[in-house]
Coordinates of C-alpha atoms in Angstrom, one line a residue:
Chain A
X1 CA 0.1 -0.2 0.1
X2 CA 2.7 2.2 0.8
X3 CA 4.4 1.7 -2.4
X4 CA 1.4 2.6 -4.1
X5 CA 0.8 5.8 -2.2
X6 CA 4.4 6.9 -2.5
X7 CA 4.2 6.2 -6.3
X8 CA 1.1 8.3 -6.8
X9 CA 2.3 11.2 -4.8
X10 CA 5.4 11.1 -6.8
X11 CA 3.5 11.1 -9.8
X12 CA 1.5 14.0 -8.8
X13 CA 4.8 15.6 -8.1
X14 CA 6.3 14.8 -11.3
X15 CA 3.2 16.5 -13.1
X16 CA 3.4 19.6 -11.2
X17 CA 7.2 19.7 -12.2
X18 CA 6.4 19.5 -15.7
X19 CA 8.4 16.3 -15.9
X20 CA 5.7 14.2 -17.2
X21 CA 2.9 15.4 -19.4
X22 CA -0.5 14.0 -20.3
X23 CA -2.7 12.9 -17.5
X24 CA -3.0 10.4 -14.8
X25 CA -5.8 9.5 -12.3
X26 CA -4.2 8.8 -8.9
X27 CA -5.6 6.6 -6.2
X28 CA -4.5 8.2 -3.2
X29 CA -6.8 6.7 -0.3
X30 CA -7.9 3.7 -2.2
X31 CA -4.8 1.4 -1.8
X32 CA -6.3 -1.3 0.5
X33 CA -8.8 -2.2 -2.0
X34 CA -6.1 -2.7 -4.5
X35 CA -3.8 -4.6 -2.4
X36 CA -6.5 -6.6 -0.7
X37 CA -7.9 -7.9 -3.8
X38 CA -4.5 -8.7 -5.3
X39 CA -3.5 -10.5 -2.0
X40 CA -6.7 -12.8 -2.4
X41 CA -6.0 -13.9 -5.7
X42 CA -3.8 -16.5 -7.1
X43 CA -1.3 -16.1 -9.8
X44 CA -3.4 -17.5 -12.6
X45 CA -6.3 -15.3 -11.7
X46 CA -6.8 -12.2 -13.9
X47 CA -7.4 -8.5 -13.1
X48 CA -8.7 -5.8 -15.2
X49 CA -8.3 -2.3 -14.1
X50 CA -9.6 1.2 -14.9
X51 CA -8.6 4.6 -15.9
X52 CA -7.3 4.9 -12.2
X53 CA -5.2 1.7 -12.4
X54 CA -1.7 2.4 -11.1
X55 CA -2.6 0.9 -7.6
X56 CA -4.1 -2.3 -9.4
X57 CA -1.3 -2.6 -11.3
X58 CA 1.5 -2.3 -8.6
X59 CA -0.6 -4.6 -6.4
X60 CA -0.5 -7.3 -9.0
X61 CA 3.2 -7.0 -9.3
X62 CA 3.9 -4.5 -11.9
X63 CA 7.6 -3.1 -12.2
X64 CA 7.2 0.6 -10.9
X65 CA 10.2 1.3 -13.2
X66 CA 8.4 0.2 -16.1
X67 CA 5.0 1.8 -15.0
X68 CA 6.9 5.2 -14.5
X69 CA 8.7 4.8 -17.7
X70 CA 5.5 4.6 -19.4
X71 CA 4.0 7.7 -17.7
X72 CA 7.3 9.3 -19.1
X73 CA 6.5 7.9 -22.6
X74 CA 9.7 6.0 -22.8
X75 CA 10.3 2.7 -24.8
X76 CA 10.8 0.4 -22.0
X77 CA 7.4 1.5 -20.7
X78 CA 4.7 -1.2 -20.6
X79 CA 3.0 0.2 -23.8
X80 CA 6.5 1.5 -25.3
X81 CA 5.3 5.0 -24.4
X82 CA 2.2 4.7 -26.7
X83 CA -0.4 4.0 -24.1
X84 CA 0.2 6.2 -21.2
X85 CA -1.4 5.9 -17.9
X86 CA -4.7 4.4 -19.0
X87 CA -3.5 2.1 -21.5
X88 CA -1.1 -0.5 -20.0
X89 CA -1.5 -4.4 -19.9
X90 CA 0.8 -7.3 -18.5
X91 CA -0.6 -10.7 -19.3
X92 CA 2.6 -12.1 -17.9
X93 CA 1.3 -11.2 -14.3
X94 CA -2.4 -11.6 -15.4
X95 CA -3.1 -8.0 -15.4
X96 CA -5.4 -7.3 -18.3
X97 CA -5.2 -3.6 -18.3
X98 CA -6.0 -0.2 -17.4
X99 CA -8.5 1.3 -19.5
X100 CA -9.6 4.9 -20.4
X101 CA -13.3 3.9 -21.4
X102 CA -15.2 3.9 -18.1
X103 CA -16.8 0.5 -17.8
X104 CA -15.5 -1.0 -20.9
X105 CA -13.1 -3.2 -19.0
X106 CA -15.9 -5.3 -17.4
X107 CA -16.8 -6.8 -20.3
X108 CA -13.3 -7.8 -21.4
X109 CA -12.9 -9.3 -17.8
X110 CA -16.1 -11.3 -18.3
X111 CA -14.4 -12.5 -21.7
X112 CA -11.6 -13.6 -19.8
X113 CA -13.7 -15.5 -17.6
X114 CA -15.7 -17.0 -20.5
X115 CA -12.4 -18.3 -22.0
X116 CA -11.5 -19.7 -18.8
X117 CA -14.8 -21.6 -18.4
X118 CA -14.5 -22.8 -22.2
X119 CA -11.0 -24.0 -21.7
X120 CA -11.3 -25.6 -18.1
X121 CA -8.7 -23.1 -16.7
X122 CA -8.8 -22.5 -13.2
X123 CA -9.1 -18.8 -13.1
X124 CA -11.0 -16.2 -11.4
X125 CA -11.4 -12.9 -12.8
X126 CA -11.6 -9.4 -10.9
X127 CA -12.9 -6.7 -12.7
X128 CA -12.5 -3.4 -11.2
X129 CA -14.7 -0.3 -12.0
X130 CA -16.1 2.7 -10.1
X131 CA -19.5 3.9 -8.8
X132 CA -19.4 6.3 -11.7
X133 CA -18.9 3.5 -14.2
X134 CA -21.6 1.4 -12.4
X135 CA -24.2 3.3 -14.4
X136 CA -22.8 2.4 -17.8
X137 CA -25.1 -0.1 -19.6
X138 CA -22.4 -2.2 -20.4
X139 CA -21.9 -3.2 -17.0
X140 CA -25.6 -4.0 -16.2
X141 CA -25.4 -6.1 -19.4
X142 CA -22.3 -7.9 -18.5
X143 CA -23.0 -8.6 -14.9
X144 CA -26.6 -10.0 -16.3
X145 CA -24.6 -12.4 -18.6
X146 CA -22.2 -13.4 -16.3
X147 CA -24.9 -14.4 -14.0
X148 CA -26.6 -16.6 -16.9
X149 CA -23.5 -18.1 -17.9
X150 CA -22.2 -18.6 -14.0
X151 CA -18.7 -17.1 -14.9
X152 CA -16.2 -16.9 -12.6
X153 CA -16.1 -13.0 -12.3
X154 CA -16.0 -10.9 -9.3
X155 CA -17.2 -7.4 -10.1
X156 CA -15.6 -4.8 -7.8
X157 CA -16.9 -1.5 -7.4
X158 CA -14.6 1.2 -5.7
X159 CA -17.2 3.4 -4.5
X160 CA -15.1 6.4 -3.8
X161 CA -17.5 9.2 -3.2
X162 CA -17.1 10.9 -6.8
X163 CA -17.1 10.1 -10.3
X164 CA -15.1 13.0 -11.3
X165 CA -17.1 15.7 -9.6
X166 CA -20.1 13.8 -9.5
X167 CA -21.2 12.6 -6.0
X168 CA -22.3 9.1 -5.5
X169 CA -25.8 10.1 -4.3
X170 CA -26.3 12.1 -7.4
X171 CA -25.2 9.1 -9.8
X172 CA -26.6 6.0 -8.4
X173 CA -30.3 5.8 -7.9
X174 CA -30.4 3.0 -5.4
X175 CA -27.4 4.9 -3.3
X176 CA -25.6 1.7 -3.1
X177 CA -23.9 0.1 -6.1
X178 CA -24.3 -3.3 -4.3
X179 CA -28.1 -3.3 -4.2
X180 CA -28.3 -3.6 -7.9
X181 CA -26.7 -7.1 -7.5
X182 CA -30.3 -8.5 -6.8
X183 CA -31.3 -7.2 -10.1
X184 CA -28.5 -9.3 -11.8
X185 CA -29.3 -12.3 -9.8
X186 CA -25.9 -12.5 -8.0
X187 CA -24.7 -11.8 -4.5
X188 CA -23.8 -8.3 -3.6
X189 CA -21.9 -7.1 -0.8
X190 CA -20.9 -3.6 0.5
X191 CA -18.0 -3.4 2.7
X192 CA -15.3 -0.9 4.2
X193 CA -13.0 -0.9 1.5
X194 CA -10.1 1.1 3.7
X195 CA -9.8 -2.2 5.6
X196 CA -7.2 -4.0 4.0
X197 CA -7.8 -7.5 5.8
X198 CA -11.4 -7.2 5.3
X199 CA -11.0 -6.7 1.5
X200 CA -8.8 -9.4 1.2
X201 CA -10.8 -12.0 3.3
X202 CA -14.1 -11.2 1.5
X203 CA -12.5 -11.5 -2.0
X204 CA -11.1 -14.8 -0.9
X205 CA -14.4 -16.2 -0.1
X206 CA -15.9 -15.0 -3.3
X207 CA -13.1 -16.2 -5.2
X208 CA -13.4 -19.8 -3.8
X209 CA -17.0 -19.4 -4.5
X210 CA -16.3 -18.6 -8.1
X211 CA -13.8 -21.2 -8.5
X212 CA -16.4 -23.8 -7.2
X213 CA -18.5 -22.7 -10.3
X214 CA -21.1 -20.9 -8.2
X215 CA -20.8 -17.9 -10.4
X216 CA -20.2 -14.1 -10.1
X217 CA -20.6 -11.9 -7.4
X218 CA -20.5 -8.0 -6.9
X219 CA -18.7 -6.6 -4.4
X220 CA -18.7 -2.8 -3.5
X221 CA -15.8 -1.5 -1.5
X222 CA -16.6 1.8 0.0
X223 CA -13.5 4.3 0.1
X224 CA -12.9 7.7 -0.4
X225 CA -10.9 9.2 -3.3
X226 CA -8.5 11.5 -1.6
X227 CA -6.8 12.5 -4.9
X228 CA -8.5 14.9 -7.3
X229 CA -10.0 13.1 -10.3
X230 CA -7.1 14.1 -12.4
X231 CA -4.2 16.3 -12.2
X232 CA -5.6 19.8 -12.4
X233 CA -8.6 19.2 -10.6
X234 CA -9.1 22.0 -8.1
X235 CA -11.6 19.8 -6.4
X236 CA -14.2 22.8 -6.1
X237 CA -17.1 20.2 -5.7
X238 CA -16.2 19.3 -2.0
X239 CA -14.9 21.0 0.9
X240 CA -11.6 20.8 2.5
X241 CA -13.2 20.0 5.7
X242 CA -14.7 17.0 4.2
X243 CA -11.3 15.8 2.9
X244 CA -9.6 16.5 6.2
X245 CA -12.1 14.1 7.8
X246 CA -11.7 11.6 5.1
X247 CA -8.0 11.8 5.8
X248 CA -8.6 10.4 9.3
X249 CA -9.9 7.4 8.1
X250 CA -7.4 6.4 5.3
X251 CA -6.3 2.7 5.0
X252 CA -2.6 3.0 5.5
X253 CA -2.7 4.8 8.9
X254 CA -5.5 2.3 9.8
X255 CA -3.3 -0.6 9.1
X256 CA -0.2 0.8 10.4
X257 CA -2.0 1.5 13.8
X258 CA -2.9 -2.1 13.8
X259 CA 0.5 -3.3 13.2
X260 CA 1.9 -0.7 15.9
X261 CA -0.5 -2.0 18.4
X262 CA 0.2 -5.6 17.5
X263 CA 3.8 -4.9 18.3
X264 CA 2.9 -3.4 21.2
X265 CA 5.6 -0.6 20.9
X266 CA 5.5 1.6 23.7
X267 CA 6.4 4.8 21.9
X268 CA 3.6 4.1 19.2
X269 CA 0.7 6.0 19.0
X270 CA -3.0 5.1 17.9
X271 CA -3.4 6.7 14.3
X272 CA -0.7 8.3 12.6
X273 CA -1.5 10.1 9.4
X274 CA 0.9 9.0 6.6
X275 CA 1.4 12.0 4.2
X276 CA 4.6 12.3 2.2
X277 CA 6.2 9.5 3.9
X278 CA 6.5 11.6 7.4
X279 CA 5.3 10.0 10.7
X280 CA 7.4 8.4 13.6
X281 CA 7.0 4.7 13.4
X282 CA 8.2 1.4 14.9
X283 CA 11.4 0.1 13.1
X284 CA 9.7 -2.5 10.8
X285 CA 7.3 0.4 9.2
X286 CA 10.5 2.4 9.1
X287 CA 12.3 -0.3 7.1
X288 CA 9.2 -0.6 4.8
X289 CA 9.1 3.0 4.2
X290 CA 12.8 3.0 3.3
X291 CA 12.7 0.4 1.0
X292 CA 9.7 2.2 -0.9
X293 CA 11.7 5.2 -1.1
X294 CA 14.6 3.5 -2.8
X295 CA 12.1 1.7 -5.3
X296 CA 10.5 4.9 -6.4
X297 CA 14.1 6.8 -6.6
X298 CA 15.3 3.8 -8.7
X299 CA 12.2 4.0 -10.8
X300 CA 12.4 7.7 -11.6
X301 CA 16.2 7.1 -12.4
X302 CA 15.3 4.5 -14.8
X303 CA 12.7 6.1 -16.4
X304 CA 14.4 9.4 -17.0
X305 CA 17.5 7.5 -18.2
X306 CA 15.4 5.6 -20.9
X307 CA 14.5 7.3 -24.2
X308 CA 11.4 8.1 -26.4
X309 CA 11.8 6.3 -29.9
X310 CA 9.7 7.6 -32.6
X311 CA 11.6 5.5 -35.3
X312 CA 8.8 2.6 -35.3
X313 CA 5.9 5.0 -34.4
X314 CA 4.1 3.8 -37.6
X315 CA 4.5 0.1 -36.8
X316 CA 2.4 -2.5 -34.9
X317 CA -1.0 -1.5 -35.9
X318 CA -1.6 -5.0 -36.9
X319 CA -0.4 -8.2 -35.2
Chain B
X1 CA -21.3 -30.1 -59.0
X2 CA -24.0 -28.5 -57.3
X3 CA -25.0 -24.9 -56.8
X4 CA -25.7 -23.9 -53.1
X5 CA -26.7 -20.7 -51.5
X6 CA -24.2 -18.0 -50.0
X7 CA -25.8 -19.0 -46.8
X8 CA -24.9 -22.7 -47.1
X9 CA -21.3 -21.5 -48.3
X10 CA -21.1 -19.5 -45.1
X11 CA -22.6 -22.3 -43.0
X12 CA -20.2 -24.7 -44.4
X13 CA -17.1 -22.5 -43.5
X14 CA -18.4 -22.1 -40.0
X15 CA -18.7 -25.8 -39.7
X16 CA -15.4 -26.6 -41.1
X17 CA -14.0 -24.1 -38.6
X18 CA -15.7 -25.3 -35.5
X19 CA -14.6 -28.8 -36.6
X20 CA -11.0 -27.9 -37.1
X21 CA -10.2 -25.6 -34.5
X22 CA -11.5 -26.2 -30.8
X23 CA -10.8 -22.7 -29.7
X24 CA -13.4 -21.3 -32.1
X25 CA -17.1 -20.7 -30.9
X26 CA -20.1 -18.3 -32.1
X27 CA -21.8 -15.9 -30.0
X28 CA -25.0 -13.9 -31.1
X29 CA -28.7 -13.4 -30.7
X30 CA -31.0 -16.4 -31.9
X31 CA -28.2 -18.3 -33.4
X32 CA -28.6 -21.6 -31.5
X33 CA -31.9 -23.7 -32.0
X34 CA -33.6 -20.8 -34.3
X35 CA -30.4 -20.9 -36.5
X36 CA -29.8 -17.1 -36.7
X37 CA -32.0 -14.6 -38.4
X38 CA -31.0 -15.6 -41.8
X39 CA -30.5 -19.3 -41.0
X40 CA -26.6 -19.1 -41.6
X41 CA -26.0 -21.3 -38.3
X42 CA -28.9 -23.5 -38.6
X43 CA -28.0 -27.0 -37.2
X44 CA -24.8 -26.1 -35.9
X45 CA -25.7 -26.1 -32.1
X46 CA -26.9 -29.7 -32.7
X47 CA -23.5 -30.5 -33.8
X48 CA -21.3 -28.5 -31.7
X49 CA -23.5 -27.8 -28.7
X50 CA -24.7 -24.9 -26.8
X51 CA -21.3 -23.8 -25.4
X52 CA -19.7 -23.3 -28.6
X53 CA -22.9 -21.9 -30.4
X54 CA -23.9 -19.5 -27.6
X55 CA -27.3 -17.5 -27.8
X56 CA -26.9 -14.4 -26.0
X57 CA -29.5 -11.9 -24.5
X58 CA -29.7 -8.6 -26.5
X59 CA -26.5 -7.1 -25.2
X60 CA -24.2 -6.2 -28.1
X61 CA -21.9 -4.2 -26.2
X62 CA -21.4 -6.5 -23.6
X63 CA -21.0 -9.7 -25.7
X64 CA -18.8 -7.7 -28.2
X65 CA -16.5 -6.7 -25.5
X66 CA -16.6 -10.4 -24.0
X67 CA -15.5 -11.8 -27.1
X68 CA -12.5 -9.2 -27.2
X69 CA -11.5 -10.4 -23.9
X70 CA -11.9 -14.0 -24.9
X71 CA -9.6 -13.7 -27.8
X72 CA -6.9 -12.0 -26.1
X73 CA -7.1 -14.9 -23.7
X74 CA -6.5 -17.4 -26.5
X75 CA -10.0 -18.0 -27.7
X76 CA -11.2 -17.7 -31.5
X77 CA -14.8 -16.2 -31.1
X78 CA -17.0 -15.3 -33.8
X79 CA -19.7 -12.7 -32.8
X80 CA -22.8 -12.6 -35.0
X81 CA -24.4 -9.1 -35.2
X82 CA -28.1 -9.9 -36.5
X83 CA -28.1 -6.8 -38.6
X84 CA -25.2 -4.4 -39.3
X85 CA -27.4 -1.6 -38.1
X86 CA -27.0 -3.0 -34.7
X87 CA -23.2 -2.7 -35.0
X88 CA -23.6 0.8 -33.8
X89 CA -23.9 -0.7 -30.3
X90 CA -20.5 -2.3 -30.9
X91 CA -18.5 0.5 -32.1
X92 CA -16.9 1.6 -28.5
X93 CA -15.4 -1.9 -28.0
X94 CA -14.4 -2.3 -31.5
X95 CA -12.9 1.2 -31.8
X96 CA -11.6 1.8 -28.5
X97 CA -10.6 -1.9 -27.3
X98 CA -10.1 -4.1 -30.1
X99 CA -8.5 -1.7 -32.5
X100 CA -5.9 -0.5 -30.0
X101 CA -5.0 -3.9 -28.5
X102 CA -2.0 -4.4 -30.8
X103 CA -0.4 -0.8 -31.3
X104 CA -1.1 0.2 -27.9
X105 CA -1.2 -2.8 -25.6
X106 CA 1.1 -5.2 -27.8
X107 CA -1.7 -7.8 -27.5
X108 CA -3.3 -9.9 -30.5
X109 CA -7.0 -9.9 -30.7
X110 CA -8.3 -12.5 -33.1
X111 CA -11.9 -11.4 -33.1
X112 CA -14.2 -12.1 -36.0
X113 CA -17.5 -10.1 -36.1
X114 CA -19.9 -11.2 -38.7
X115 CA -22.9 -9.2 -39.8
X116 CA -25.7 -8.8 -42.3
X117 CA -26.0 -5.5 -44.4
X118 CA -27.9 -4.2 -47.1
X119 CA -31.3 -2.8 -48.4
X120 CA -33.9 -4.4 -50.7
X121 CA -36.2 -6.1 -48.2
X122 CA -38.2 -3.3 -47.3
X123 CA -37.0 -3.8 -43.6
X124 CA -36.5 -0.1 -43.2
X125 CA -33.9 2.4 -42.2
X126 CA -32.4 0.5 -39.2
X127 CA -32.5 -2.9 -40.7
X128 CA -31.1 -2.1 -44.0
X129 CA -28.0 0.1 -43.8
X130 CA -24.4 -0.5 -45.3
X131 CA -22.3 1.0 -42.3
X132 CA -18.7 -0.1 -43.5
X133 CA -17.8 3.6 -43.2
X134 CA -18.0 3.5 -39.5
X135 CA -15.2 0.8 -39.2
X136 CA -13.0 1.5 -42.2
X137 CA -10.5 4.0 -41.4
X138 CA -9.9 3.0 -37.9
X139 CA -6.3 1.8 -37.5
X140 CA -6.3 -1.5 -36.1
X141 CA -9.7 -2.9 -37.4
X142 CA -9.8 -4.8 -40.6
X143 CA -13.0 -5.1 -43.0
X144 CA -14.0 -7.5 -45.6
X145 CA -17.0 -8.1 -47.9
X146 CA -17.6 -11.1 -50.1
X147 CA -19.3 -10.7 -53.3
X148 CA -20.5 -14.3 -54.0
X149 CA -20.9 -17.5 -52.0
X150 CA -17.2 -19.0 -52.2
X151 CA -15.8 -15.3 -51.6
X152 CA -17.7 -15.1 -48.5
X153 CA -16.6 -18.4 -47.2
X154 CA -12.9 -17.6 -48.0
X155 CA -13.1 -14.5 -46.4
X156 CA -14.4 -15.8 -43.3
X157 CA -11.9 -18.4 -43.4
X158 CA -9.2 -15.7 -43.8
X159 CA -10.5 -13.6 -41.1
X160 CA -10.4 -16.5 -38.6
X161 CA -6.9 -17.1 -39.6
X162 CA -5.9 -13.5 -39.1
X163 CA -4.7 -12.4 -35.6
X164 CA -6.5 -9.0 -35.8
X165 CA -10.0 -8.1 -35.5
X166 CA -11.6 -8.6 -38.5
X167 CA -15.3 -7.5 -39.6
X168 CA -16.7 -9.7 -42.1
X169 CA -19.7 -8.2 -44.0
X170 CA -22.4 -10.5 -45.7
X171 CA -25.3 -9.1 -47.6
X172 CA -28.9 -10.0 -47.2
X173 CA -29.5 -10.1 -51.0
X174 CA -26.7 -12.3 -51.6
X175 CA -27.5 -14.9 -49.0
X176 CA -30.2 -16.8 -51.2
X177 CA -28.3 -16.5 -54.5
X178 CA -26.7 -19.8 -55.6
X179 CA -23.3 -20.3 -57.0
X180 CA -21.4 -23.6 -58.1
X181 CA -19.6 -25.4 -55.3
X182 CA -15.9 -25.5 -56.4
X183 CA -14.1 -28.9 -56.5
X184 CA -11.4 -28.1 -54.0
X185 CA -12.1 -26.9 -50.4
X186 CA -12.3 -23.4 -50.3
X187 CA -8.9 -21.5 -49.4
X188 CA -9.0 -19.0 -46.8
X189 CA -8.7 -15.5 -48.4
X190 CA -6.5 -13.2 -46.3
X191 CA -7.7 -9.6 -45.7
X192 CA -5.9 -7.1 -47.9
X193 CA -6.5 -7.9 -51.7
X194 CA -9.1 -7.0 -54.4
X195 CA -9.7 -9.1 -57.3
X196 CA -10.6 -8.3 -60.9
X197 CA -13.8 -10.4 -61.5
X198 CA -14.1 -9.4 -65.2
X199 CA -11.3 -8.0 -67.6
X200 CA -12.3 -5.1 -69.6
X201 CA -10.7 -2.3 -71.5
X202 CA -13.3 0.7 -71.6
X203 CA -14.3 1.3 -68.2
X204 CA -13.8 0.2 -65.0
X205 CA -16.3 -0.4 -62.2
X206 CA -15.2 -0.7 -58.7
X207 CA -17.8 -2.5 -56.1
X208 CA -18.1 -4.7 -53.4
X209 CA -20.6 -7.2 -51.9
X210 CA -23.9 -7.1 -53.5
X211 CA -23.0 -4.0 -55.7
X212 CA -20.0 -6.0 -57.1
X213 CA -22.4 -8.8 -57.9
X214 CA -24.8 -6.3 -59.8
X215 CA -21.8 -4.8 -61.5
X216 CA -21.1 -8.1 -63.3
X217 CA -24.6 -8.0 -64.4
X218 CA -24.3 -4.5 -65.6
X219 CA -21.0 -5.3 -67.6
X220 CA -22.8 -8.2 -69.2
X221 CA -25.6 -5.7 -70.6
X222 CA -22.5 -3.4 -71.8
X223 CA -20.8 -5.9 -73.5
X224 CA -24.0 -6.4 -75.7
X225 CA -23.3 -2.9 -76.7
X226 CA -19.6 -3.7 -77.3
X227 CA -18.6 -1.8 -74.1
X228 CA -16.1 -3.8 -72.2
X229 CA -16.1 -3.2 -68.5
X230 CA -13.6 -4.2 -66.1
X231 CA -15.0 -5.0 -62.9
X232 CA -12.8 -4.8 -59.9
X233 CA -14.2 -6.5 -56.6
X234 CA -12.9 -4.7 -53.8
X235 CA -13.3 -7.4 -51.3
X236 CA -11.1 -6.0 -48.6
X237 CA -12.3 -2.4 -47.4
X238 CA -9.6 -2.1 -45.0
X239 CA -6.7 -2.4 -45.7
X240 CA -7.6 -1.3 -49.2
X241 CA -5.7 -2.8 -52.3
X242 CA -4.8 0.5 -53.7
X243 CA -2.3 -1.2 -56.1
X244 CA -5.0 -3.2 -57.8
X245 CA -7.5 -0.4 -58.2
X246 CA -4.8 2.0 -59.5
X247 CA -3.7 -0.6 -62.0
X248 CA -7.2 -0.8 -63.3
X249 CA -7.7 3.0 -63.5
X250 CA -4.4 3.1 -65.7
X251 CA -5.7 0.4 -67.8
X252 CA -9.2 2.0 -68.6
X253 CA -8.9 5.6 -67.8
X254 CA -12.5 5.6 -66.6
X255 CA -13.6 4.4 -63.1
X256 CA -17.1 4.2 -61.7
X257 CA -17.1 3.3 -57.9
X258 CA -20.4 1.9 -56.7
X259 CA -21.4 2.0 -53.2
X260 CA -24.8 0.9 -51.5
X261 CA -24.5 3.4 -48.6
X262 CA -25.1 7.0 -48.9
X263 CA -22.9 9.0 -51.1
X264 CA -21.4 11.4 -48.8
X265 CA -18.4 10.3 -46.8
X266 CA -18.7 6.8 -47.8
X267 CA -15.8 4.2 -48.9
X268 CA -16.2 5.3 -52.3
X269 CA -14.7 8.6 -51.6
X270 CA -11.6 7.1 -50.0
X271 CA -11.0 4.7 -53.1
X272 CA -11.7 7.5 -55.5
X273 CA -9.0 9.6 -53.7
X274 CA -6.5 7.0 -54.0
X275 CA -7.3 6.5 -57.4
X276 CA -7.0 10.1 -58.1
X277 CA -3.5 10.1 -56.3
X278 CA -2.3 7.2 -58.1
X279 CA -3.5 7.2 -61.5
X280 CA -4.5 10.9 -62.2
X281 CA -2.5 11.3 -65.5
X282 CA -4.2 8.4 -66.7
X283 CA -7.7 9.5 -66.4
X284 CA -9.8 10.6 -69.0
X285 CA -12.5 12.1 -66.3
X286 CA -12.9 12.2 -62.6
X287 CA -13.6 9.0 -60.8
X288 CA -17.3 8.9 -60.6
X289 CA -19.3 7.5 -57.8
X290 CA -22.5 6.0 -57.7
X291 CA -24.3 5.4 -54.4
X292 CA -27.4 5.7 -52.7
X293 CA -28.4 9.5 -52.1
X294 CA -27.9 10.8 -48.8
X295 CA -31.2 9.8 -47.3
X296 CA -32.2 7.0 -45.0
X297 CA -33.4 3.9 -46.4
X298 CA -37.2 4.1 -46.7
X299 CA -39.1 0.9 -46.3
X300 CA -41.6 0.8 -49.1
X301 CA -40.3 -1.4 -51.9
X302 CA -40.9 1.3 -54.7
X303 CA -39.3 3.9 -52.3
X304 CA -36.2 1.4 -51.7
X305 CA -35.9 0.8 -55.4
X306 CA -35.9 4.5 -56.1
X307 CA -32.8 5.0 -54.0
X308 CA -30.7 2.0 -54.6
X309 CA -28.3 1.3 -57.3
X310 CA -29.3 -1.5 -59.6
X311 CA -27.7 -3.1 -62.5
X312 CA -29.4 -0.7 -64.7
X313 CA -28.4 2.2 -63.0
X314 CA -24.9 1.0 -62.9
X315 CA -24.8 0.1 -66.4
X316 CA -26.1 3.6 -67.4
X317 CA -23.2 5.3 -65.4
X318 CA -20.6 3.2 -66.7
X319 CA -21.6 3.7 -70.4
X320 CA -21.8 7.5 -69.9
X321 CA -18.3 7.3 -68.6
X322 CA -17.1 4.9 -71.1
X323 CA -18.3 7.4 -73.8
X324 CA -15.9 10.1 -72.3
X325 CA -13.4 10.8 -74.9

């Protein structure tokens, strides 16, 4: 989670410094869902992601150097500089892509699940989407189909409070995406998405169910998008007070506090907000933080040293 | 040898593909027991079962997207879109996912999407369109169209062998037309080539799908007036076989491009431009287009006939062009 947090903070900083261009949608505050899901899945299981996918990708095992190289547009990036933040795939770790079209990847995920069913592959597919995307017709269609065909698909909705600037309450008529599951004929659960262990354990049991041939499920993970929608978002549609309050419930501090408690470090306090890597923590957490900083620094150095190549820009339209 | 319908040619090709490659499966509305709206898949579910001949609910975006995902994972899905008019529902998945998979993501997407296009059955404006233009000119997608039974089969097999997303266009009016079954099994025709279906010297008629079928009839009429028309069946709308088109233009110096869709912004415009670019010095006249007027397709039979190109109107336009000195 800390790697994701620091990666995303780094991305925002690199943008503000003009060292990377284009756009990116950071997932600060939502790390527990990405890591919880990835922790619950087996290596052969597949994940599809969204436009806000760095966290999903890193949690699955992306190389931060190649991810950052892609944001820098360099040729060793996951899409050789052609895709950017929203268009990267790594089938070798069963990560089937960040995707710039809201909701579209859920159908793709169901296709992976269908292929698994047809070929007898032992595979569960986790498809991420958000509360905004949940309103896309293709998601209603896909979940209906997945239910009819009993596909091994877990549809994971990250309800983070806002679809860009549109609050969940003004987008989702039932107020809860999980409630729609009844309409699709599948189980629907709504859980605290900032609780890493709860996410992991819930996904484990839904995956076991799917692996057992019992079909798909819809899991809504409640969280808060601490980032703006994308870079340049001035966040005029919500108050700083609301954000401050949300920071007190963020997932890394929550888990860190749990770890501290379990170590029973006399010097440890309860909740320590983690922002920009600054806090006083027990040695094991310090060690993790240090390792993360090293990995991030190495990723920046790698990406900046690599080049952009336009030599083959016309190639590869067709396989 | 017997003459069988285009439907039978296509069905036989599907049967062969399903038999030879276990990765192949078909998805679409009413394709199982019903056999498909035009009967193309009739009987296949009895032979291959409902897992491989999959009826879908009415959910084009979802099942097209699923086919794309399955294709990337190693399946060889064939999506049937009942009427090409409904392919508008598939546009996001085809344009923003399938077409980008190789260039951006580095992944092969061997999707085949088959659909029936065309007017002539009084089905009205949303069941009669030729919408090739939505998909040609989208880098990453291939589009093919057969003008007779064997071609439809060959192009379908060629599409299945292609690791890219290929849209295979069939025409309602060609479905019942009978063609001789060749002696040898039909060879797959890879996307990318046009074919000259009739040699000529006085004028070139460029067409595809049902219009290429009518163009041969028009050419037969013109031959009786001693006007020898060369007919070029475009076959592959994306990628276009510019070389074959330009070579014929240079040979006759007079080119008529026939398109069943509306005149403005169609594939004929692209073809005409390429011929202008490649054969300008050899042309006796600007490349001419014959297409439907810029109107939706009306449903009454007489109204439909009034707007669709016919063998007669093709011959008339070709004759005018052949007369240019």
